[in-house]
mmCIF file with all atom_site columns, C-alpha atoms and ligand atoms in Angstrom:
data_model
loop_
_atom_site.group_PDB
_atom_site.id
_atom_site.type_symbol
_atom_site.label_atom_id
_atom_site.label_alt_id
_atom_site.label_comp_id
_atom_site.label_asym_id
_atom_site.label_entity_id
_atom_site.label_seq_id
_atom_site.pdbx_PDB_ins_code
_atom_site.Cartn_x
_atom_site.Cartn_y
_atom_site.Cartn_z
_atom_site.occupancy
_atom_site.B_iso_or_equiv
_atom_site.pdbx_formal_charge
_atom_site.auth_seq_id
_atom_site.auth_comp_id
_atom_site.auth_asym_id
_atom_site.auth_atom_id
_atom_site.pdbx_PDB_model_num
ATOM   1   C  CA  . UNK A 1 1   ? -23.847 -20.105 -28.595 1.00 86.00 ? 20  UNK A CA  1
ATOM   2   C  CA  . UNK A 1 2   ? -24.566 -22.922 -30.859 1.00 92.00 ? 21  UNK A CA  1
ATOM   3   C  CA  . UNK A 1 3   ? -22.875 -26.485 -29.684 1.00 95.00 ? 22  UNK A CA  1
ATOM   4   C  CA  . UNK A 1 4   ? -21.982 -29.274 -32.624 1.00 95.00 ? 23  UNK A CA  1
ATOM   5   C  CA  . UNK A 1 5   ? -24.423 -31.415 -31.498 1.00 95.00 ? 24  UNK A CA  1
ATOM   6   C  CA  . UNK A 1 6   ? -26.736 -28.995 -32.278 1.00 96.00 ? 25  UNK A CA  1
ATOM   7   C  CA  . UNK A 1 7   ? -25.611 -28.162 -35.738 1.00 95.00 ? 26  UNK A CA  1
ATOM   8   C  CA  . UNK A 1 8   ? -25.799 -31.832 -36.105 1.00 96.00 ? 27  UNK A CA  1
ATOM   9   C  CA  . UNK A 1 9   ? -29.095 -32.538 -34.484 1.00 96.00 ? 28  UNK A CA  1
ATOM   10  C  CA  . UNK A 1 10  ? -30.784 -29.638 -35.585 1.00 96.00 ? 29  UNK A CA  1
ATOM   11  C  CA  . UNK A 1 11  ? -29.738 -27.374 -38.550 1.00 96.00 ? 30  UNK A CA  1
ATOM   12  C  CA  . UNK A 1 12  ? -28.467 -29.869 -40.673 1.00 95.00 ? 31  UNK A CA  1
ATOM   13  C  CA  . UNK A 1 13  ? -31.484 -32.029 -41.469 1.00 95.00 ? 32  UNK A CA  1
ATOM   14  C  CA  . UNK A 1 14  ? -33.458 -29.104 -41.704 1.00 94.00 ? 33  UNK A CA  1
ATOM   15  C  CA  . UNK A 1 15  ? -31.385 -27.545 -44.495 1.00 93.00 ? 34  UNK A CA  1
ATOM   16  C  CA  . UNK A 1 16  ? -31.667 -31.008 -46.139 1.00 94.00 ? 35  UNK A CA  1
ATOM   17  C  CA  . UNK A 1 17  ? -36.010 -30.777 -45.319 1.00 94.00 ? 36  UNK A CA  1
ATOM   18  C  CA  . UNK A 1 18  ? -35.631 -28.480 -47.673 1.00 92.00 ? 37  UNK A CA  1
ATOM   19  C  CA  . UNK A 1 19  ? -36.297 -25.611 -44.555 1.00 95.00 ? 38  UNK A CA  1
ATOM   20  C  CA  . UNK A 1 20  ? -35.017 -22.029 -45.964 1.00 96.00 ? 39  UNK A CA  1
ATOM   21  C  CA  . UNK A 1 21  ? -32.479 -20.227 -43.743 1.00 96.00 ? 40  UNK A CA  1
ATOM   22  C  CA  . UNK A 1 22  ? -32.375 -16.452 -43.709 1.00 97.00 ? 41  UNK A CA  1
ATOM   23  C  CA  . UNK A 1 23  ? -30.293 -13.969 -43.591 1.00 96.00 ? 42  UNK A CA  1
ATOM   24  C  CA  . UNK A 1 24  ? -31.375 -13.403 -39.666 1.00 97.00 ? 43  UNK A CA  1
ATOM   25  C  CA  . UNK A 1 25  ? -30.102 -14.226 -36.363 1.00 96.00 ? 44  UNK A CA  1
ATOM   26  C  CA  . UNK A 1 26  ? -31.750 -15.680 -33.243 1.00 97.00 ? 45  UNK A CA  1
ATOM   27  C  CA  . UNK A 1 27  ? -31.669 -12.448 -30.510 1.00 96.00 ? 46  UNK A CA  1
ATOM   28  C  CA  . UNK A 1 28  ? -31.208 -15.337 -28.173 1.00 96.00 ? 47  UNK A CA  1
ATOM   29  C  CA  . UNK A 1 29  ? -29.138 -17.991 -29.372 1.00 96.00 ? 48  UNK A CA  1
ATOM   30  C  CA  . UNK A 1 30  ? -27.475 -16.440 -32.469 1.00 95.00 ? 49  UNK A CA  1
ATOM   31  C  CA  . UNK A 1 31  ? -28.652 -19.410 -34.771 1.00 96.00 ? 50  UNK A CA  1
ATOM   32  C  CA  . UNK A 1 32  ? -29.432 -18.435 -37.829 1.00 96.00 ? 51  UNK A CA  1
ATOM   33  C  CA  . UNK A 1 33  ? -33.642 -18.364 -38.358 1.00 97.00 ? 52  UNK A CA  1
ATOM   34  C  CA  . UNK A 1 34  ? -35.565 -20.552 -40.436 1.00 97.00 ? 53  UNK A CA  1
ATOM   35  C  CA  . UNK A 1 35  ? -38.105 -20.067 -42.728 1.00 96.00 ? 54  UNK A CA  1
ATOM   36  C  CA  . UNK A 1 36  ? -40.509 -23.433 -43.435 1.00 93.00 ? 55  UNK A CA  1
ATOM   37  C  CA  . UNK A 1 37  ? -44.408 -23.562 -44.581 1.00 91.00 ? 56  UNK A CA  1
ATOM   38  C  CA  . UNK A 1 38  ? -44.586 -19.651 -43.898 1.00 93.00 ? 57  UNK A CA  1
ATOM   39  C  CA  . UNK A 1 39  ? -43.076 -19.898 -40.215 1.00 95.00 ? 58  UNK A CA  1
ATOM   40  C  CA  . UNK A 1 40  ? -40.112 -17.933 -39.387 1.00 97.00 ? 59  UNK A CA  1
ATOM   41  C  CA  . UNK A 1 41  ? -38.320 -20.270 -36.409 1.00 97.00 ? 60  UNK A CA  1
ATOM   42  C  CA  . UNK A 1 42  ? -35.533 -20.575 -34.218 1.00 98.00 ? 61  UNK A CA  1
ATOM   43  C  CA  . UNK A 1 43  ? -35.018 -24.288 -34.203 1.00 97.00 ? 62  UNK A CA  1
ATOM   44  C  CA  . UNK A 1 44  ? -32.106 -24.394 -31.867 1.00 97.00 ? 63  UNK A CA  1
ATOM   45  C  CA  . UNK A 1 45  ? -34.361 -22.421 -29.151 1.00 97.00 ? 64  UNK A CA  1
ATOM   46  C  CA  . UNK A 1 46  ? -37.031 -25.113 -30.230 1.00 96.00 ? 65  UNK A CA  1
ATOM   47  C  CA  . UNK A 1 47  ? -35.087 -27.585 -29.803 1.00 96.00 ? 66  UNK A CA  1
ATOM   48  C  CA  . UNK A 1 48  ? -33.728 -26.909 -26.140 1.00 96.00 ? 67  UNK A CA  1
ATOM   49  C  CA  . UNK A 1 49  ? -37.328 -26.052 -25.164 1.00 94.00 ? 68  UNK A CA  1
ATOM   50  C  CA  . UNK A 1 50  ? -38.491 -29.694 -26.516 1.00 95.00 ? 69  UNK A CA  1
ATOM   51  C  CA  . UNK A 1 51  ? -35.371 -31.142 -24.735 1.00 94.00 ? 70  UNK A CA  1
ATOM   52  C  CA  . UNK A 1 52  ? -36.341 -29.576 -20.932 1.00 93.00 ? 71  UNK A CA  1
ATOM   53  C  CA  . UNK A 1 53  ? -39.580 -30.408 -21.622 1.00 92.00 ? 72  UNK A CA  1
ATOM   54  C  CA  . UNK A 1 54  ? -38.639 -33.791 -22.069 1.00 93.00 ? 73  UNK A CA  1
ATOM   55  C  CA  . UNK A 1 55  ? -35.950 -33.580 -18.538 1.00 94.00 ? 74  UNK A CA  1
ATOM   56  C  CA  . UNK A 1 56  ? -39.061 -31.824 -17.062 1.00 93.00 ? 75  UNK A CA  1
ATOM   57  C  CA  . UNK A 1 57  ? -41.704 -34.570 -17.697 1.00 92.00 ? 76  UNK A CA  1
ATOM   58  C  CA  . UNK A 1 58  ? -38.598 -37.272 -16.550 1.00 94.00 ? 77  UNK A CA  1
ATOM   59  C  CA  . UNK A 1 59  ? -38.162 -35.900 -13.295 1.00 93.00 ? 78  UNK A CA  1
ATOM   60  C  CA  . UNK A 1 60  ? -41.794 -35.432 -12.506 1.00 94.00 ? 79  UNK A CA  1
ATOM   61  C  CA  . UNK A 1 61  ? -42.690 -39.351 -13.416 1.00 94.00 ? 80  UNK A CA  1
ATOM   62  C  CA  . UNK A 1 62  ? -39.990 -39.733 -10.776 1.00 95.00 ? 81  UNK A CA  1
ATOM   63  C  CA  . UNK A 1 63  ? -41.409 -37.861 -8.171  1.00 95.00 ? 82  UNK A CA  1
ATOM   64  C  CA  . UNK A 1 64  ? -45.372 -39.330 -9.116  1.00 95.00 ? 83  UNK A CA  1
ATOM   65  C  CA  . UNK A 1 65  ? -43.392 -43.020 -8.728  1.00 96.00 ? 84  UNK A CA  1
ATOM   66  C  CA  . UNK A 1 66  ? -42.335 -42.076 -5.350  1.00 96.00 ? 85  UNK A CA  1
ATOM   67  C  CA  . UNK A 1 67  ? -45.933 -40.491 -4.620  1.00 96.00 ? 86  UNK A CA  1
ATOM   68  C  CA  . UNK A 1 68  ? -48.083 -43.091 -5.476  1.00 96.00 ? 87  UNK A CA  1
ATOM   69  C  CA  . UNK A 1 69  ? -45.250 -45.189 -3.098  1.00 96.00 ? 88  UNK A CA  1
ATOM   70  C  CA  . UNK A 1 70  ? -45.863 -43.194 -0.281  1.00 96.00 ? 89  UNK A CA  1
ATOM   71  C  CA  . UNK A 1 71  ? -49.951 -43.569 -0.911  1.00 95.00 ? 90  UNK A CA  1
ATOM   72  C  CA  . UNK A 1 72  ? -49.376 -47.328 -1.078  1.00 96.00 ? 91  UNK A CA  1
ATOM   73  C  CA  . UNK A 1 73  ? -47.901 -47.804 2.396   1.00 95.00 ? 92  UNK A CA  1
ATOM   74  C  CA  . UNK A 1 74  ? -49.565 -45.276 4.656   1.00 95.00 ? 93  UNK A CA  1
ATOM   75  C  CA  . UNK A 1 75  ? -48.364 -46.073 7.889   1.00 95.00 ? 94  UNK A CA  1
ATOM   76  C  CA  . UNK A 1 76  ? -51.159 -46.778 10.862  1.00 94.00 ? 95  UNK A CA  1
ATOM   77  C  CA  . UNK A 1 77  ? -49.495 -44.934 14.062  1.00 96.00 ? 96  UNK A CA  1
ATOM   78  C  CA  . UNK A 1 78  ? -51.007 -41.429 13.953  1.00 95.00 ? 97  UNK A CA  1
ATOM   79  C  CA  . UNK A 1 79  ? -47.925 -39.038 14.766  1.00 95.00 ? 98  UNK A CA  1
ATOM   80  C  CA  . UNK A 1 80  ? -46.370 -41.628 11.670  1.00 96.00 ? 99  UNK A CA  1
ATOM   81  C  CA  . UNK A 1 81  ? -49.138 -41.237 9.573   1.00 97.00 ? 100 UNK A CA  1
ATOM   82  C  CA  . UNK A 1 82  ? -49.032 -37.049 10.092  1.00 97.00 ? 101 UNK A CA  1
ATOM   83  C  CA  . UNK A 1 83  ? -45.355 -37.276 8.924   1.00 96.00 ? 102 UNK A CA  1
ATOM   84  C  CA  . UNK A 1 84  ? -46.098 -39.237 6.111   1.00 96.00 ? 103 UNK A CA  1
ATOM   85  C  CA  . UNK A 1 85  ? -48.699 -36.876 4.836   1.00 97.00 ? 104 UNK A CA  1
ATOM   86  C  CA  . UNK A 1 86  ? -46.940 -34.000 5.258   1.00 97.00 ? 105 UNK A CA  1
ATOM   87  C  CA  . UNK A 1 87  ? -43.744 -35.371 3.133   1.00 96.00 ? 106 UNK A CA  1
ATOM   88  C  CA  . UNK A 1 88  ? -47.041 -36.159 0.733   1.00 97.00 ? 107 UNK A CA  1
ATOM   89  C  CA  . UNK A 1 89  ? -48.345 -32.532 0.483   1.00 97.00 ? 108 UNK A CA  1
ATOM   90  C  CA  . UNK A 1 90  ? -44.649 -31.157 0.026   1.00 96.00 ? 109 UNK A CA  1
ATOM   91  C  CA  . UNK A 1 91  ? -43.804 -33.689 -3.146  1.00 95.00 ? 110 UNK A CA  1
ATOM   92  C  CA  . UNK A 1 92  ? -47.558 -32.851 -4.338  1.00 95.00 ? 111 UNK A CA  1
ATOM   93  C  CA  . UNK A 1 93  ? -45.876 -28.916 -4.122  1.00 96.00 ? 112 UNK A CA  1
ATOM   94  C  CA  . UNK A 1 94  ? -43.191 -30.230 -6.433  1.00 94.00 ? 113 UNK A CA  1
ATOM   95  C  CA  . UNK A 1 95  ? -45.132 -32.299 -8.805  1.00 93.00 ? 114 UNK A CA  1
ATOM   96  C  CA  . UNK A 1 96  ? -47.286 -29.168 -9.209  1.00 93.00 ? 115 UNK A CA  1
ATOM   97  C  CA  . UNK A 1 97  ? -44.530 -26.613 -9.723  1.00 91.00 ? 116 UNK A CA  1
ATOM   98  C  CA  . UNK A 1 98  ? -43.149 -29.179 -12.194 1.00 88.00 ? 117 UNK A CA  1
ATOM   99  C  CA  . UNK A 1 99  ? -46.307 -28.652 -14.470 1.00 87.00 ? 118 UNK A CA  1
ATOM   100 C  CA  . UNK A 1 100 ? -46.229 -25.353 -14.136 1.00 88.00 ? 119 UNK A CA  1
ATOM   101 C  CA  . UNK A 1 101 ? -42.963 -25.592 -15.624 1.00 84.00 ? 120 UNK A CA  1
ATOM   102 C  CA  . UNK A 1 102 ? -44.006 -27.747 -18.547 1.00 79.00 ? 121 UNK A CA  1
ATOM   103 C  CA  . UNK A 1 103 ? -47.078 -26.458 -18.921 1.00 71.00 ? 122 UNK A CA  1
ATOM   104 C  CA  . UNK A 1 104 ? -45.501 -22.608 -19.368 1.00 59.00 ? 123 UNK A CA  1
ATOM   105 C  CA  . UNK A 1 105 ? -43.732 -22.210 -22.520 1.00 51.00 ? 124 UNK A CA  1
HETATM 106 ZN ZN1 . ZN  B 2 .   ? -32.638 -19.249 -30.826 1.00 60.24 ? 12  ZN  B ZN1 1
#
């Protein structure tokens, strides 16, 4: 399924880049394919993969923020501190999977 906004955002200026569509479908998305410079494309399944890439990469600069918060204000009590790294090591887990995420397209 195709939404509007995607017809909008996507397939329309690149029928008017001049991008040739063809006669096939995308297996995944059902939007017609494109052909441009030689490539054969989907660009609505580009497009969506750009767009969680982007949601990805927000939500990780969120979690660094709070990281490098947590490294700025270590606490000095030992059984505080231990807690404090610990909730450390688990958002570094996050952050991590989160670039996995990006990183595997
Ligand atoms: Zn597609």
């Amino acid at each position: 399924m195709i939404t509007d906004e995607e017809i909008r955002k996507v397939i329309a200026p690149l029928l008017l880049s001049g991008a040739k569509m063809l006669d096939k479908h995308c297996p995944k998305c059902g939007s017609p394919l494109f052909e441009k410079d030689g490539r054969v494309f989907c660009p609505v399944c580009e497009y969506r993969e750009k767009k969680r890439e982007r949601e990805l990469k927000g939500v990780e600069e969120v979690l660094m923020e709070k990281f490098k918060e947590l490294a700025n204000s270590m606490p000095t009590e030992v059984e505080k501190l231990r807690v404090h790294l610990e909730v450390m090591e688990k958002l570094l887990t996050i952050i991590e999977r989160y670039k996995k995420l990006e990183g595997g397209k």
